[in-house]
PDB file of C-alpha atoms in Angstrom:
ATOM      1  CA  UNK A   1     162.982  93.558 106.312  1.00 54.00           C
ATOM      2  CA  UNK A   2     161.247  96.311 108.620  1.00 49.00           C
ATOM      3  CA  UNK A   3     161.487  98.728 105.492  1.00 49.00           C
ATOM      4  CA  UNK A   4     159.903  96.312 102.782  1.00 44.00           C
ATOM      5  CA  UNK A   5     157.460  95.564 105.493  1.00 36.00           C
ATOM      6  CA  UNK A   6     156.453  99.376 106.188  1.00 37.00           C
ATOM      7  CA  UNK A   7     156.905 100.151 102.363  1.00 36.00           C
ATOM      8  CA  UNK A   8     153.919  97.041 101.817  1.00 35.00           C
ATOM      9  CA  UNK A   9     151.490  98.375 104.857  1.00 36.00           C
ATOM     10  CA  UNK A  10     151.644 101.978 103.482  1.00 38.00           C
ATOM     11  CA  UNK A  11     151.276 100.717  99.547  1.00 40.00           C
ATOM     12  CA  UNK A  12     147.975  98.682 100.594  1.00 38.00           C
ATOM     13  CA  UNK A  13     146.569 101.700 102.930  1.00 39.00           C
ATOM     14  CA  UNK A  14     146.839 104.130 100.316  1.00 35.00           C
ATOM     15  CA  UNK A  15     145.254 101.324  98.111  1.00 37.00           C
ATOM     16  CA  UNK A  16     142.479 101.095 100.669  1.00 38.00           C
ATOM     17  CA  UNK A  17     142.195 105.200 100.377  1.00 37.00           C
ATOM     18  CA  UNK A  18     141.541 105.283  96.689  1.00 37.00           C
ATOM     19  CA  UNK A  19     139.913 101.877  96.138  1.00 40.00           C
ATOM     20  CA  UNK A  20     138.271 101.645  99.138  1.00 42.00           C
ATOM     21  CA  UNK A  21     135.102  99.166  97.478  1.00 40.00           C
ATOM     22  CA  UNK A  22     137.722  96.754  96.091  1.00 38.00           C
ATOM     23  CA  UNK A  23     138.483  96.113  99.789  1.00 37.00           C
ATOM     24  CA  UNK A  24     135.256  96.714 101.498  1.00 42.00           C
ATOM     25  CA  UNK A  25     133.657  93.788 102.235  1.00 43.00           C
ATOM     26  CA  UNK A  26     130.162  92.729 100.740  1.00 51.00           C
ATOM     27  CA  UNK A  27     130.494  95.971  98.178  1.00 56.00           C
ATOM     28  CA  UNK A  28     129.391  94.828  94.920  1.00 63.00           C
ATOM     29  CA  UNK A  29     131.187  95.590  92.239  1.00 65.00           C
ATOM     30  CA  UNK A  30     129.062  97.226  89.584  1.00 82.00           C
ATOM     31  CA  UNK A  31     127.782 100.170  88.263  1.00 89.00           C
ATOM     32  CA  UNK A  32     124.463  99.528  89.672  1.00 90.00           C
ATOM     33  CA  UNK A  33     126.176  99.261  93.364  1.00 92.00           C
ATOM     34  CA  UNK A  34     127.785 102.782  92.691  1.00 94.00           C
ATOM     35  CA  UNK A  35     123.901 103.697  91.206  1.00 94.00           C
ATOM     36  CA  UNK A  36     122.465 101.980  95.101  1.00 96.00           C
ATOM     37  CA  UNK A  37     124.962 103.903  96.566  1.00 97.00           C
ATOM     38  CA  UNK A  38     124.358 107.201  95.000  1.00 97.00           C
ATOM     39  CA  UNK A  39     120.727 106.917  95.431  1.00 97.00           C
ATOM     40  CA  UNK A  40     120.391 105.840  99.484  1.00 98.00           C
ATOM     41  CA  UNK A  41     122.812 109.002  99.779  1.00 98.00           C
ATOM     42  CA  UNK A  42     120.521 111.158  97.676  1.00 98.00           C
ATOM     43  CA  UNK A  43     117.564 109.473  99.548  1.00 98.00           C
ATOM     44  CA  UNK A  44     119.181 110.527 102.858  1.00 98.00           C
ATOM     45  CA  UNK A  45     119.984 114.017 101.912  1.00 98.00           C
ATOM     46  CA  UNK A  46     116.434 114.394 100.949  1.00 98.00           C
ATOM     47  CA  UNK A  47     115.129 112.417 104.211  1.00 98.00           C
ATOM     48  CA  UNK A  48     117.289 115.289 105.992  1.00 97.00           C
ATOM     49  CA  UNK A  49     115.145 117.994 104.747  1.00 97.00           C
ATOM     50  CA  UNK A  50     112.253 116.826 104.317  1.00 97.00           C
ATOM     51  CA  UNK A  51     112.278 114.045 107.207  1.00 97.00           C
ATOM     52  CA  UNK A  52     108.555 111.173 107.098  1.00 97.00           C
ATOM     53  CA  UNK A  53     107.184 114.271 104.748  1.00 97.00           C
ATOM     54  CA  UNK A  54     109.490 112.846 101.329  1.00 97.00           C
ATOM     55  CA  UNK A  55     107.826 108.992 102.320  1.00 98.00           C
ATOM     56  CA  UNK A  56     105.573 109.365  99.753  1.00 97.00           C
ATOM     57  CA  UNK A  57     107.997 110.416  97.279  1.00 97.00           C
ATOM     58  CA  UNK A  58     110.070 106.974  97.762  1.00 97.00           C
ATOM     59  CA  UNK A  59     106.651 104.856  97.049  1.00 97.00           C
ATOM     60  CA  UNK A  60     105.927 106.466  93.470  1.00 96.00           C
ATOM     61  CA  UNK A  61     106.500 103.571  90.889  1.00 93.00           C
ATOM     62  CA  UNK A  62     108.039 104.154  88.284  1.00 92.00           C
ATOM     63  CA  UNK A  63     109.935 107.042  89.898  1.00 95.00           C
ATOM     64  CA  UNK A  64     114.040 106.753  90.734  1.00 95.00           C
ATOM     65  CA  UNK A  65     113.452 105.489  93.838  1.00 97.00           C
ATOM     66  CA  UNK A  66     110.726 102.805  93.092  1.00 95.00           C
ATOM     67  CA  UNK A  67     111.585 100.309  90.056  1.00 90.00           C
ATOM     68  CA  UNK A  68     110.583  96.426  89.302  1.00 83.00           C
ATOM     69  CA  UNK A  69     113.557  95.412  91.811  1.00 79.00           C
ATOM     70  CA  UNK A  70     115.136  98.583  93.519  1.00 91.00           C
ATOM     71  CA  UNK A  71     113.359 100.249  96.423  1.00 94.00           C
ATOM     72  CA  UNK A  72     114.146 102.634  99.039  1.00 97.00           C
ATOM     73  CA  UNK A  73     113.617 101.317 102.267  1.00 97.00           C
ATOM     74  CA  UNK A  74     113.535 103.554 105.821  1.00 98.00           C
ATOM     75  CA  UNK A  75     113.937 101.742 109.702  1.00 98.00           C
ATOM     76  CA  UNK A  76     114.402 103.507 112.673  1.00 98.00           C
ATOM     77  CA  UNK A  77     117.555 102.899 115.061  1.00 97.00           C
ATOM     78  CA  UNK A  78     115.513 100.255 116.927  1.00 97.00           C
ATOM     79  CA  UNK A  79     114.224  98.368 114.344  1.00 97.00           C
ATOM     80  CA  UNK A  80     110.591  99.728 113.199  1.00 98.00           C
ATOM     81  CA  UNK A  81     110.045  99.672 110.259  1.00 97.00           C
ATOM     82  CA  UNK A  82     109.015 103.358 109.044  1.00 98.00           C
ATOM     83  CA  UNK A  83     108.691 103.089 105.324  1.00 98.00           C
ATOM     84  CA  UNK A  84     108.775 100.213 102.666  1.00 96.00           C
ATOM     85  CA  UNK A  85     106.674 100.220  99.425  1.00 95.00           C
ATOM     86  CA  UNK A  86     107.296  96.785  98.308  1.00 90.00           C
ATOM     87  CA  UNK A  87     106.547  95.672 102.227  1.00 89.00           C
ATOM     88  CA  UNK A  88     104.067  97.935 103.604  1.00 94.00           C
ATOM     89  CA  UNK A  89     102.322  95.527 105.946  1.00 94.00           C
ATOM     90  CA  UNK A  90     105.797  95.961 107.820  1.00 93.00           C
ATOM     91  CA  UNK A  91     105.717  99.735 108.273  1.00 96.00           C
ATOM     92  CA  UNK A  92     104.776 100.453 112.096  1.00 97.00           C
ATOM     93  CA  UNK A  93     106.033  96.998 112.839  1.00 97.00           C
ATOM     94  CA  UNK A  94     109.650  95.920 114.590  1.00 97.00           C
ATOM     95  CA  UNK A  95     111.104  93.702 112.257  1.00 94.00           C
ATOM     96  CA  UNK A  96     114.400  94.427 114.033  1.00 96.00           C
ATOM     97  CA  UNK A  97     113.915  90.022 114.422  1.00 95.00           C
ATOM     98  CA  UNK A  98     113.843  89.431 111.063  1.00 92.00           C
ATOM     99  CA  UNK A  99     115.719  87.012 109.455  1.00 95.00           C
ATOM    100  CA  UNK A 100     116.208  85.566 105.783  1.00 96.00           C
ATOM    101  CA  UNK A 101     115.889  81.943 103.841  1.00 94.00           C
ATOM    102  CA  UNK A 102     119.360  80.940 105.693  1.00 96.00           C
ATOM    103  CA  UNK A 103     118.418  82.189 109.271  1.00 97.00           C
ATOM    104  CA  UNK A 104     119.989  85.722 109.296  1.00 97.00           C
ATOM    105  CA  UNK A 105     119.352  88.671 111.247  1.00 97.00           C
ATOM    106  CA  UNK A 106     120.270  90.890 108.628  1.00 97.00           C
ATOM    107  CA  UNK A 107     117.946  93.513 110.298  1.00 97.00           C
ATOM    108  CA  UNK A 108     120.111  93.661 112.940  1.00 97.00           C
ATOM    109  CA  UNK A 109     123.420  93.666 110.736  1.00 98.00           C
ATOM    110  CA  UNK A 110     121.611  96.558 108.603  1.00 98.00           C
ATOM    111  CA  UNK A 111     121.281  98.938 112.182  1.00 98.00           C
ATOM    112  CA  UNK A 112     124.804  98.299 113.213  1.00 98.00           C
ATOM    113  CA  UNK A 113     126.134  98.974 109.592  1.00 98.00           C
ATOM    114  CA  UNK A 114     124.150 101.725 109.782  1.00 97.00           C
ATOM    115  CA  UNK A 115     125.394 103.344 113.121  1.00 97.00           C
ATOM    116  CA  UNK A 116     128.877 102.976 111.829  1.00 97.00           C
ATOM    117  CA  UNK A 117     128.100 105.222 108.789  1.00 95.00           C
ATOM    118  CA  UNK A 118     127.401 102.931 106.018  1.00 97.00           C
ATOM    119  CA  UNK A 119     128.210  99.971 104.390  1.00 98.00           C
ATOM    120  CA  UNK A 120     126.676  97.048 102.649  1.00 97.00           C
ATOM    121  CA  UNK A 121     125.115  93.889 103.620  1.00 98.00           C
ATOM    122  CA  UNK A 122     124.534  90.618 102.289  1.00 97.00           C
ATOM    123  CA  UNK A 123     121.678  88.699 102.630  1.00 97.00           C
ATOM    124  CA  UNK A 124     118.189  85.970 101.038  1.00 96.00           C
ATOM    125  CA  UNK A 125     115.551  88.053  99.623  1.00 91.00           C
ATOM    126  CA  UNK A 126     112.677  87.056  97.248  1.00 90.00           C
ATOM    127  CA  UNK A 127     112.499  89.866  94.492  1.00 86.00           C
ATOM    128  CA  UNK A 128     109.265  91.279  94.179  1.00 79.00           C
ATOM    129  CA  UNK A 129     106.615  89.491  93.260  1.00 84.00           C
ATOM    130  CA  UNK A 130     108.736  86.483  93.917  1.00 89.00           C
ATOM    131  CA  UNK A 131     108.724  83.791  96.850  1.00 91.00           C
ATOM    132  CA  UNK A 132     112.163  82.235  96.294  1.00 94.00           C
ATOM    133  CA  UNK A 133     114.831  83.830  98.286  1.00 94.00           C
ATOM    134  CA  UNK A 134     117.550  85.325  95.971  1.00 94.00           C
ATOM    135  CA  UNK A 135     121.080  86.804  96.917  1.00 95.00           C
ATOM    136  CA  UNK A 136     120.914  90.620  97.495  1.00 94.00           C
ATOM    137  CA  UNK A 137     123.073  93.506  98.731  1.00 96.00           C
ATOM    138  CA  UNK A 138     121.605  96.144 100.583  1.00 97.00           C
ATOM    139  CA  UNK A 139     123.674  99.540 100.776  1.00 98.00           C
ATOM    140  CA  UNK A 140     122.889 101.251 104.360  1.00 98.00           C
ATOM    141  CA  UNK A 141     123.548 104.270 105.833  1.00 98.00           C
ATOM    142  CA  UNK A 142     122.241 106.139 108.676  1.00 98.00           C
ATOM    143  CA  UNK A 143     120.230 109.692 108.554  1.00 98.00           C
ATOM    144  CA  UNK A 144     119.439 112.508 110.465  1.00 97.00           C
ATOM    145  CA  UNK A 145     115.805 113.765 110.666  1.00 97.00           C
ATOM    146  CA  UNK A 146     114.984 117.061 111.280  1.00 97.00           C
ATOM    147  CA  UNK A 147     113.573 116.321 114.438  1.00 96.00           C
ATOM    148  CA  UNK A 148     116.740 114.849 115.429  1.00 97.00           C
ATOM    149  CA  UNK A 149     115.752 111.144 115.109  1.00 97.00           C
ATOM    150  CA  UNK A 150     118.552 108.577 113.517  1.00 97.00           C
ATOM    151  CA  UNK A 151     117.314 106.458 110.885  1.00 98.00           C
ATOM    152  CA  UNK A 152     118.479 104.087 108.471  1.00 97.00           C
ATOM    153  CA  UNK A 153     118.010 104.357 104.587  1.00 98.00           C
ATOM    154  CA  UNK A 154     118.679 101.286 102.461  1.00 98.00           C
ATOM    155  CA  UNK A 155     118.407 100.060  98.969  1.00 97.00           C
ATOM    156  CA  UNK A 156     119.828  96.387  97.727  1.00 94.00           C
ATOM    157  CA  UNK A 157     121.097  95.238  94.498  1.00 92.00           C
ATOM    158  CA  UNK A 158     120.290  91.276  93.453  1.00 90.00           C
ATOM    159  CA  UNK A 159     122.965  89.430  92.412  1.00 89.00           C
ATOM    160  CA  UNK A 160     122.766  88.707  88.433  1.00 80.00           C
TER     161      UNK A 160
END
């Protein structure tokens, strides 16, 4: 019994190891997660270098990081909001309060994802242009400035 047990536990942690999205939860599971992914991390990388000076880059439409639905959005650690092209009457503001249609605080869920690493959350969000709240997934990770400072760099997916 302690055998099949330990011969389970070790078949679903290596499962976890090389699946790890098909037990992550909140990950969607689609090619244009993997594409949210890939672009908050290339986002980050960039926000690394370049630090507030590759904003404007993230607010070009029509560019890879500003589409009809998918955005690159920046917060610090505390909740002010640094960047958002879709939501610029935000930026300077703490929205670290904010909640969605079903009460929330995925602002708050988004910095503690993001002080972990990274991860995704779940939450209401009108797309743009829209007032109704759809379901979305934001992918969030944290990122170092290069003055030092800790912010987080999301991008969401709406569910089809």
């Amino acid at each position: 019994m302690k055998r099949k047990l330990t011969v389970l536990l070790t078949f679903f942690g290596v499962m976890c190891l090389v699946f790890p999205p098909a037990f992550s939860a909140g990950a969607p599971a689609s090619k244009e997660a993997q594409q949210i992914v890939a672009l908050v991390d290339k986002a980050a990388a960039l926000i690394a270098s370049k630090g507030k000076n590759a904003f404007p880059e993230f607010k070009k439409k029509g560019s890879e990081w500003l589409t009809e639905e998918r955005y690159i959005f920046i917060v610090d650690m505390k909740g002010t909001t640094l960047m958002h092209p879709v939501n610029p009457e935000n930026e300077a503001k703490n929205t670290i309060d904010l909640k969605d249609a079903n009460g929330k605080a995925f602002m708050r869920e988004f910095i503690a994802t993001a002080n972990k690493g990274s991860g995704w959350v779940d939450y209401m969000w009108p797309k743009p242009g829209e007032e109704k709240p759809a379901k979305k997934s934001a992918y969030v990770r944290s990122a170092k400035m290069p003055d030092g400072e800790t912010v987080l760099v999301g991008a969401g997916v709406y569910a089809k």
